[in-house]
Tab-separated table of C-alpha atoms in Angstrom:
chain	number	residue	atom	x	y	z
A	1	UNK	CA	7.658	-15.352	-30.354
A	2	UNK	CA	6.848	-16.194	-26.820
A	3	UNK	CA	8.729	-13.803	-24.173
A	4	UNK	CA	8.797	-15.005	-20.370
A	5	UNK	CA	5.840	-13.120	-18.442
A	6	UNK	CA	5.939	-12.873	-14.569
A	7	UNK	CA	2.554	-13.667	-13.048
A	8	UNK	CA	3.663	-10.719	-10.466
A	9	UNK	CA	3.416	-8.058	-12.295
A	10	UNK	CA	-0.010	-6.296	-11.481
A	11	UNK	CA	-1.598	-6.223	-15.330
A	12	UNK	CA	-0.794	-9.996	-15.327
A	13	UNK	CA	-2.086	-10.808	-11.906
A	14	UNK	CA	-5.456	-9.162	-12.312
A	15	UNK	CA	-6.016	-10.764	-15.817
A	16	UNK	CA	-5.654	-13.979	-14.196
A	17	UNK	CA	-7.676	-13.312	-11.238
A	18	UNK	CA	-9.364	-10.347	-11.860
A	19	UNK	CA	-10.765	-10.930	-15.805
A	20	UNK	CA	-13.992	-12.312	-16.605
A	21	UNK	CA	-12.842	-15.463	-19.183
A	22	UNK	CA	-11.051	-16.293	-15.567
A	23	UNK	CA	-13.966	-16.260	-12.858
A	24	UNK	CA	-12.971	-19.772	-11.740
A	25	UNK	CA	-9.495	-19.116	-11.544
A	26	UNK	CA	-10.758	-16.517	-8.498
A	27	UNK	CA	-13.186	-18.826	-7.162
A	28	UNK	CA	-10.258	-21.613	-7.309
A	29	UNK	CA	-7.773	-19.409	-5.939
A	30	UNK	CA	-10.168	-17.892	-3.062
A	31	UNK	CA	-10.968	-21.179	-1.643
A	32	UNK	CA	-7.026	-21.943	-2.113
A	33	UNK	CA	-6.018	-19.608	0.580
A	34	UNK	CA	-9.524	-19.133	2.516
A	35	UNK	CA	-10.908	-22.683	2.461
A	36	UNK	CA	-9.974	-23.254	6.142
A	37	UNK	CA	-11.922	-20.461	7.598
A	38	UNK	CA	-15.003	-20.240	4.854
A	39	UNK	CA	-17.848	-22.098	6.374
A	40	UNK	CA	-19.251	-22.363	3.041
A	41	UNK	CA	-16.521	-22.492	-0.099
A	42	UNK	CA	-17.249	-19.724	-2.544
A	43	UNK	CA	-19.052	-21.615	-5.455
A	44	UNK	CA	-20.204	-17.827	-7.519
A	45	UNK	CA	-18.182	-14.595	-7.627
A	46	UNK	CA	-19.026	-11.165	-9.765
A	47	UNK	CA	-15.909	-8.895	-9.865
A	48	UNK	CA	-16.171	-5.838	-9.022
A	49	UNK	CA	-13.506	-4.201	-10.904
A	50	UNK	CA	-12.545	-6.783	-13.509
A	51	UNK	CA	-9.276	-5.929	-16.022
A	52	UNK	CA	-8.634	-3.952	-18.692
A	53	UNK	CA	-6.021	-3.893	-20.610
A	54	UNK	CA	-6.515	-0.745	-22.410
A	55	UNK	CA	-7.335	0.645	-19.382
A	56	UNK	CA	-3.671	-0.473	-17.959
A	57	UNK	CA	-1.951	0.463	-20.841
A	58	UNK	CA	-3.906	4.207	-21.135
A	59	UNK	CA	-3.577	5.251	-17.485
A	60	UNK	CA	-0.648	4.050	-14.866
A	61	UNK	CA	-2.585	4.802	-12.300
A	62	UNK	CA	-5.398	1.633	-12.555
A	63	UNK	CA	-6.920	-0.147	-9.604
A	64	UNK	CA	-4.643	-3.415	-9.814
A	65	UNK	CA	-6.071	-4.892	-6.484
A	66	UNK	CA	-9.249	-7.188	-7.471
A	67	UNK	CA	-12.721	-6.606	-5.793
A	68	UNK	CA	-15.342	-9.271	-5.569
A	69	UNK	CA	-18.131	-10.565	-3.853
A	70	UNK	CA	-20.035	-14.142	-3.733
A	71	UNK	CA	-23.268	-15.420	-3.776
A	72	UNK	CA	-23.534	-15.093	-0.012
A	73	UNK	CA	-22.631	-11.634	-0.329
A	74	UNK	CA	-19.225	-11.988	1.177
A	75	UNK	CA	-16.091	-9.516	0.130
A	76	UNK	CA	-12.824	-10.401	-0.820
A	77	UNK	CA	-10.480	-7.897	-2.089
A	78	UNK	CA	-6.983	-9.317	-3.737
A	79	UNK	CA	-3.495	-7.595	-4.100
A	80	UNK	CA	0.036	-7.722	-5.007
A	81	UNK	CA	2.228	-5.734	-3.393
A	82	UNK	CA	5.900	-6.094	-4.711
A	83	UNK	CA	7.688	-3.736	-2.856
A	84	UNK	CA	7.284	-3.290	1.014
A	85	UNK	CA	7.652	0.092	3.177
A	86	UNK	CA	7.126	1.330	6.686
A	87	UNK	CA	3.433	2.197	6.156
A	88	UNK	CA	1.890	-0.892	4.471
A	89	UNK	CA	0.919	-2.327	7.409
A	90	UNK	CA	-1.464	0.573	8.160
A	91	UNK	CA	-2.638	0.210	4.575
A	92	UNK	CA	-3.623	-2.856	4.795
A	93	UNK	CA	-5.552	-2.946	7.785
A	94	UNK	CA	-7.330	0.469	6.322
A	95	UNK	CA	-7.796	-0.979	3.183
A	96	UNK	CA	-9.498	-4.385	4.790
A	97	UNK	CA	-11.602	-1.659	7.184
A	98	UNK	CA	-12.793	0.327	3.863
A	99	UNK	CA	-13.727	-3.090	2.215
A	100	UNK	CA	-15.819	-4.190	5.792
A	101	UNK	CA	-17.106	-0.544	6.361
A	102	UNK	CA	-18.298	-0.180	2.785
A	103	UNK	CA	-21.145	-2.701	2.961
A	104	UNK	CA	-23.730	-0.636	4.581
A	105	UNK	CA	-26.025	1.943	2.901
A	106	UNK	CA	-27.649	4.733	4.632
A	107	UNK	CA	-30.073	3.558	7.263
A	108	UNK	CA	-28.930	0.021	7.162
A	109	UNK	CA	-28.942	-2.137	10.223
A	110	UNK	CA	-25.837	-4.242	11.638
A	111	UNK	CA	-27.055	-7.579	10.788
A	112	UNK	CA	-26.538	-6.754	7.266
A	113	UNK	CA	-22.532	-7.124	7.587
A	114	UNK	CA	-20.660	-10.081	6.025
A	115	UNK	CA	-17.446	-11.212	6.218
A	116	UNK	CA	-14.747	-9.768	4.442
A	117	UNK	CA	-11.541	-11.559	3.470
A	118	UNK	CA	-8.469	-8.801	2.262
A	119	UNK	CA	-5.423	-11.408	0.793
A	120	UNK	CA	-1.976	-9.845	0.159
A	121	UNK	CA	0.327	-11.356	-2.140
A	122	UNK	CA	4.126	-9.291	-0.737
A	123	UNK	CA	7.338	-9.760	-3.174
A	124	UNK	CA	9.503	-8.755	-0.613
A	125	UNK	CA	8.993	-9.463	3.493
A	126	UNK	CA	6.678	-7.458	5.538
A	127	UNK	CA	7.586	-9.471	8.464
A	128	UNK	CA	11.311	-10.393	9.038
A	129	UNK	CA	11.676	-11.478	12.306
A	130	UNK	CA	8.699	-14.460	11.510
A	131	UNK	CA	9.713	-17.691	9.366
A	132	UNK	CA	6.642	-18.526	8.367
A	133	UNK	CA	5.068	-17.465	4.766
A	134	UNK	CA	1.581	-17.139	5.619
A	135	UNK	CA	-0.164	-15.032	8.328
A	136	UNK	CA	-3.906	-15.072	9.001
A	137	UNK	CA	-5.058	-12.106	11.263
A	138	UNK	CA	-8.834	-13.290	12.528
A	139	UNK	CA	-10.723	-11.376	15.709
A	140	UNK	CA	-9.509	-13.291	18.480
A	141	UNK	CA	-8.470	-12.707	21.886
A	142	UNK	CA	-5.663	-14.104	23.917
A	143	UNK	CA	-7.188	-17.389	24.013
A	144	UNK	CA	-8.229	-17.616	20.517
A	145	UNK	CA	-11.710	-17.165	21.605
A	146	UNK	CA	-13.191	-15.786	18.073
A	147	UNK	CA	-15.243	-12.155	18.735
A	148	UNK	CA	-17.011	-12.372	15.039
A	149	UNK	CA	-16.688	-14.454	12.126
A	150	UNK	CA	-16.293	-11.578	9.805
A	151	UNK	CA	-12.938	-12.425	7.585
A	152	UNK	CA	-9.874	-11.317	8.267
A	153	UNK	CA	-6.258	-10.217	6.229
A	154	UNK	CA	-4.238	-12.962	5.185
A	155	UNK	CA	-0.427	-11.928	4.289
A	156	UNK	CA	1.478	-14.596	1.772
A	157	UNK	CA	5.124	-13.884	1.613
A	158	UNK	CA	6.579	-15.153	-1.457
A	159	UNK	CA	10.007	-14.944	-0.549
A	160	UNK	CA	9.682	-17.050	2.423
A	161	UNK	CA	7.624	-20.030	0.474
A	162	UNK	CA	10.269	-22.881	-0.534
A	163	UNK	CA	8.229	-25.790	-0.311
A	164	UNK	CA	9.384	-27.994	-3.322
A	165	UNK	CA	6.592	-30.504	-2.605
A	166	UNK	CA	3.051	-29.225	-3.717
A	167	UNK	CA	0.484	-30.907	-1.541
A	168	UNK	CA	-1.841	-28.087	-0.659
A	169	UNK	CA	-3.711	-25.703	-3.727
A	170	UNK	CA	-2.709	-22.557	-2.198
A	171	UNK	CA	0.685	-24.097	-2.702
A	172	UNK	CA	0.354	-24.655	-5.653
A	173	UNK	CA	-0.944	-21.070	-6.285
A	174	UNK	CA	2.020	-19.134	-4.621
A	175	UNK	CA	4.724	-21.802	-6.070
A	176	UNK	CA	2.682	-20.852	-9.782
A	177	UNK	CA	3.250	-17.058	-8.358
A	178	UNK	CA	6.732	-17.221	-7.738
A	179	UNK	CA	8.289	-19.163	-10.325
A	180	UNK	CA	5.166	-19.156	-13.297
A	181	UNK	CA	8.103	-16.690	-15.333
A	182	UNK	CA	10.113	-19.628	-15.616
A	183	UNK	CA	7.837	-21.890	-16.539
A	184	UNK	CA	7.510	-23.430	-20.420
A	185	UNK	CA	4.197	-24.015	-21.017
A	186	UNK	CA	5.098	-27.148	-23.609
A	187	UNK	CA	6.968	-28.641	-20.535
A	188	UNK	CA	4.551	-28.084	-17.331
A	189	UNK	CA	6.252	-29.699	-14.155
A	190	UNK	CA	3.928	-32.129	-12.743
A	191	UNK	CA	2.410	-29.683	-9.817
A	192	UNK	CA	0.938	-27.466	-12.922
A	193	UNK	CA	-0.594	-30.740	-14.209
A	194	UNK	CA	-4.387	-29.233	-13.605
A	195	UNK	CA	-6.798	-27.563	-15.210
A	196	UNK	CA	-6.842	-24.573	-13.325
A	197	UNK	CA	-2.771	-23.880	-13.523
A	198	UNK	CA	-3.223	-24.893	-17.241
A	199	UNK	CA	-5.566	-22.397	-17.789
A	200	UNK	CA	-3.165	-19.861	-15.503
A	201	UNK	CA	-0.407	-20.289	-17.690
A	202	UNK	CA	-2.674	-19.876	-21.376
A	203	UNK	CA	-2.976	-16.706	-19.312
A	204	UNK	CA	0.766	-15.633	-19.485
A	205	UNK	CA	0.522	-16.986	-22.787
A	206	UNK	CA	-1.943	-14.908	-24.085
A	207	UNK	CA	0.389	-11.747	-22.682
A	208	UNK	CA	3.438	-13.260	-24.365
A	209	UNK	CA	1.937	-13.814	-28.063
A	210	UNK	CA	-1.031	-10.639	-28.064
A	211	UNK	CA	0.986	-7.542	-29.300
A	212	UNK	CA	-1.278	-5.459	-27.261
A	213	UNK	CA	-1.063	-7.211	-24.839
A	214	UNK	CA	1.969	-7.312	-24.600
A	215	UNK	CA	2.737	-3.528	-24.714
A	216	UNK	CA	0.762	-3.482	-21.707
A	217	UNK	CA	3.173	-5.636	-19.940
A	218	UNK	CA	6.250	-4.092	-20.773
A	219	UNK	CA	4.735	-1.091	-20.126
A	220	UNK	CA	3.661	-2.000	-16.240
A	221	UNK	CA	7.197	-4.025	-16.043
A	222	UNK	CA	9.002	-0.687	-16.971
A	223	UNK	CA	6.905	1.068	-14.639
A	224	UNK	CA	7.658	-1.546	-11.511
A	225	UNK	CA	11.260	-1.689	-12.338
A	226	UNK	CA	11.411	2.793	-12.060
A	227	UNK	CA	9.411	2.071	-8.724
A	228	UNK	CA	11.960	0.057	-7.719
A	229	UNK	CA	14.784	1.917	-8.911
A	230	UNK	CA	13.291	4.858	-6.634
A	231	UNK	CA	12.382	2.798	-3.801
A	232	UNK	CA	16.333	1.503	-3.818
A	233	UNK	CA	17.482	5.216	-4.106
A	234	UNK	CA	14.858	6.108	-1.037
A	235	UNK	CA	16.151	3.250	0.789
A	236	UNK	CA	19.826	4.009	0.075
A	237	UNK	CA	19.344	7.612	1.055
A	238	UNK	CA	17.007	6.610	4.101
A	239	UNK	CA	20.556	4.056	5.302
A	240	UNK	CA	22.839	6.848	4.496
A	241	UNK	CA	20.860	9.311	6.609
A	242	UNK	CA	20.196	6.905	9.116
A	243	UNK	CA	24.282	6.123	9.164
A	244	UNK	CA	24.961	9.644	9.110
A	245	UNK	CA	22.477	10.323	12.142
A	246	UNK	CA	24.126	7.456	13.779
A	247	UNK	CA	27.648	8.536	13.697
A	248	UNK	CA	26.251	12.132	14.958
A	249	UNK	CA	24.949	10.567	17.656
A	250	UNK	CA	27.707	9.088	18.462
A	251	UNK	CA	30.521	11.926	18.103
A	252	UNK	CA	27.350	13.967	20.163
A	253	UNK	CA	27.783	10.934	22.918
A	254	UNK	CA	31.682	11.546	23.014
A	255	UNK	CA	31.480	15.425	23.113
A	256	UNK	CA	28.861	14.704	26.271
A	257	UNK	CA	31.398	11.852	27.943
A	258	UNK	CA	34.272	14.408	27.606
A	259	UNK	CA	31.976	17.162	29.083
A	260	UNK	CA	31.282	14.903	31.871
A	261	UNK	CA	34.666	14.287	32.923
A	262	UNK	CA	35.443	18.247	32.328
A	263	UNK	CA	32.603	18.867	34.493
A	264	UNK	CA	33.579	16.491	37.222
A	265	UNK	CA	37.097	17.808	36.820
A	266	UNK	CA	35.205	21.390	37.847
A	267	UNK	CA	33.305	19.553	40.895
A	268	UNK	CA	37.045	18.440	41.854
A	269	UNK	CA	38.492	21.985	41.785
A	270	UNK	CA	35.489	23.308	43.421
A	271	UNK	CA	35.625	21.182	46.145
A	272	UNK	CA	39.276	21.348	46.356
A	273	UNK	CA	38.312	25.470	46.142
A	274	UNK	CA	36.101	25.178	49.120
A	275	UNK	CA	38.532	23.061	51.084
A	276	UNK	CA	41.336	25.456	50.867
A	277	UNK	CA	38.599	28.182	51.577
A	278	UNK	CA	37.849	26.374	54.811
A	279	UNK	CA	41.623	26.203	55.591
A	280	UNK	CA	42.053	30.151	54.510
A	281	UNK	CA	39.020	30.746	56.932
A	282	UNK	CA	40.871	28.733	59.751
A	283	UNK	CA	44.323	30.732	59.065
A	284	UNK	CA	42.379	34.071	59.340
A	285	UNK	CA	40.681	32.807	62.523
A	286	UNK	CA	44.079	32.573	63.974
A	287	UNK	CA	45.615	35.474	62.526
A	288	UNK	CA	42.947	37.378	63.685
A	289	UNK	CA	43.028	35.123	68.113
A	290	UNK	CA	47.255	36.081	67.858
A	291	UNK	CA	46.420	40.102	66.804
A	292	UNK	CA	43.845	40.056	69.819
A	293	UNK	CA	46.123	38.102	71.885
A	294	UNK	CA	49.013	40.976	70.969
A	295	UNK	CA	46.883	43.891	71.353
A	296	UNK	CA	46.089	41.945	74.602
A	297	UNK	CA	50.234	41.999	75.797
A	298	UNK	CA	50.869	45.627	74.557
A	299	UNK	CA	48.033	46.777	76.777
A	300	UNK	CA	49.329	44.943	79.452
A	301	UNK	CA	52.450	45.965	78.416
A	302	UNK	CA	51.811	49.484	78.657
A	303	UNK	CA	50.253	49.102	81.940
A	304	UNK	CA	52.896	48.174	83.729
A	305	UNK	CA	55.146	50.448	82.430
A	306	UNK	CA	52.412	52.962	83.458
A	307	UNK	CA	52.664	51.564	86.661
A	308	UNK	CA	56.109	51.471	87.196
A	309	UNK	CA	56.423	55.255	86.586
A	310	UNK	CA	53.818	55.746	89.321
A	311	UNK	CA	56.209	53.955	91.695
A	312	UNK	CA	59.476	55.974	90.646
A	313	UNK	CA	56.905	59.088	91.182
A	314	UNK	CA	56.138	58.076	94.528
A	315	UNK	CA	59.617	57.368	95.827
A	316	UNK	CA	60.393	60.474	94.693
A	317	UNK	CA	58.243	61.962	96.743
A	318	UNK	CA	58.767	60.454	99.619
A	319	UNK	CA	62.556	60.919	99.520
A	320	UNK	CA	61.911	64.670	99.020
A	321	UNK	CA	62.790	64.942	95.161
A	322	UNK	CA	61.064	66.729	92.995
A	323	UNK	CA	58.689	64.883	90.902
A	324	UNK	CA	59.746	64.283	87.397
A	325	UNK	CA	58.665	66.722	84.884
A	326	UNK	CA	55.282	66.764	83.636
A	327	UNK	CA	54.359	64.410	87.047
C-alpha cells in the first residue's frame, strides 16, 4: 500500500539529498539554487553526514541538516527548518560561521579558506514584511561591491513560492518540496517529467512501500507534529502574555493620565494656596499700617489731653486757685 510521504519531513529530506544511492540528486539540487554565484558548478560531492535510517528511527535527536563538500573543496551545508522562531536568524548565521570557521586546522594559513554555501529550506516565513521567496545574503557593501567570494546563506521560503510555471530547476526543486506529498507517482505532472524528480519521487516511494522505512517516517512525522503542537501552545501563551502585558500597560497608562490631571489639580490648589497667601500677607500688612496708625492717634490723643490739663493747671494758678489735686 502506498501512503502519501511529504518530502519535508527531515528523515525524507536527507534521504533524498543527504543518502549515498542519491549523490546526484545533491549535486543537481546544489547547482539548482547556487548555479548563479558558483564560478565553477559542483560536478563531485562526498557527504559528510549521509542518512540513516536506523539511526533516525533509534535516536530523535539525529543531525537532519546535510554536510558536504566538492571536489574544489567547497562547503555546503543543507536544512529544513519547518517551524520558525525569534532566534533562527542568529542560528543560521552561526551555523553558516561554524561551517566557514571549521575549515582550518591548527597552524593553517588563510589562503586555505573556501567558500561556503549554508541553504535553508523554512516551512513557515522567516521574513514577513518581504514578498519575495528567495534571499541570498553575499559580502557586499552598499554598492554591491563584493568583499570575498566565500558563499553565502540562501533562505527559500516555501510558503511564499506560487509560481505555477516551472522554468527554472530550483523551481522545480521547491515546487517538488512543497507539493511532492500530493504527487502520484503513476501520474507525474509534466514539470516532474526528468530524471532527477523521477528519481526524487522513487525516493518517497521507497518510504511509502519499505516497512522500516516507513516506521521511520511516522515516527519523525509524529515527532514534528508534537513540535508543533508545543510551538502553537508557546506561541498561544507567548500572544496571551503579550495581550495581557498589553492591556497592563494600558490600564498602567490610564492610572498615570488620571494621576496627571490629580497632580495638576494639586499645582492648581497650590497656586491658588499661594495666591490667597499673598492676599493674607497683604491683609496683615494693613492690619498691622491701621494698628500703628491707631497706636499713632491714641498717643496723640493722650497728648493733648496731657496738654490740656497743663493749661487748666496754669490758669489756675494764675487766677489764684489752688492747683488741682495731685498737680
Amino acid at each position: 500500500m502506498r501512503h502519501p510521504i511529504d518530502p519535508k519531513i527531515d528523515c525524507v529530506f536527507k534521504a533524498l539529498l543527504g543518502s549515498e544511492e542519491n549523490r546526484n540528486l545533491l549535486i543537481h539540487f546544489l547547482n539548482a539554487i547556487l548555479g548563479p554565484d558558483l564560478q565553477d558548478p559542483v560536478t563531485q560531492v562526498q557527504i559528510l553526514n549521509p542518512y540513516n535510517e536506523r539511526q533516525f528511527l533509534t535516536d530523535k535527536l539525529s543531525i537532519v541538516d546535510i554536510k558536504a563538500h566538492d571536489d574544489r573543496a567547497r562547503r555546503f551545508q543543507i536544512e529544513i527548518q519547518l517551524l520558525t522562531y525569534a532566534a533562527l536568524l542568529g542560528r543560521v548565521l552561526y551555523t553558516w560561521n561554524d561551517l566557514y570557521n571549521h575549515q582550518l586546522g591548527s597552524g593553517e594559513d588563510y589562503g586555505k579558506l573556501k567558500p561556503a554555501y549554508s541553504i535553508w529550506i523554512l516551512g513557515e516565513d522567516l521574513l514577513p514584511g518581504d514578498a519575495y521567496y528567495t534571499h541570498r545574503y553575499r559580502l557586499r557593501d552598499e554598492r554591491g561591491q563584493c568583499l570575498l567570494n566565500h558563499g553565502g546563506i540562501y533562505l527559500l521560503e516555501l510558503n511564499k513560492f506560487a509560481d505555477e510555471q516551472v522554468t527554472t530547476e530550483e523551481q522545480r526543486w521547491l515546487k517538488f518540496f512543497k507539493e511532492g506529498e500530493h504527487l502520484d507517482v503513476d501520474r507525474l505532472p509534466v514539470w516532474m517529467q526528468t530524471p532527477e524528480m523521477r528519481q526524487a519521487m522513487n525516493t518517497l516511494t521507497a518510504f511509502s512501500e519499505k516497512e522500516l522505512a516507513y516506521d521511520v517516517y511516522q515516527a519523525r512525522q509524529d515527532f514534528l507534529r508534537q513540535q508543533r503542537a508545543i510551538e502553537r501552545e508557546r506561541r498561544s501563551t507567548q500572544q496571551a502574555f503579550e495581550e495581557q502585558k498589553a492591556a497592563l500597560a494600558q490600564k498602567e497608562a490610564v492610572l498615570a493620565e488620571k494621576d496627571a490631571v490629580l497632580a495638576e489639580k494639586d499645582a492648581a490648589l497650590a497656586e491658588k494656596d499661594v495666591v490667597l497667601a499673598e492676599k493674607d500677607a497683604v491683609l496683615a500688612e494693613k492690619d498691622a499700617a491701621l494698628a500703628q496708625e491707631r497706636a499713632a492717634r491714641e498717643l496723640e490723643r493722650q497728648g493733648k489731653k496731657a496738654a490740656l490739663a497743663e493749661i487748666e493747671r496754669l490758669k489756675a494758678l494764675m487766677k489764684g486757685d489752688n492747683p488741682p489735686a495731685g498737680s
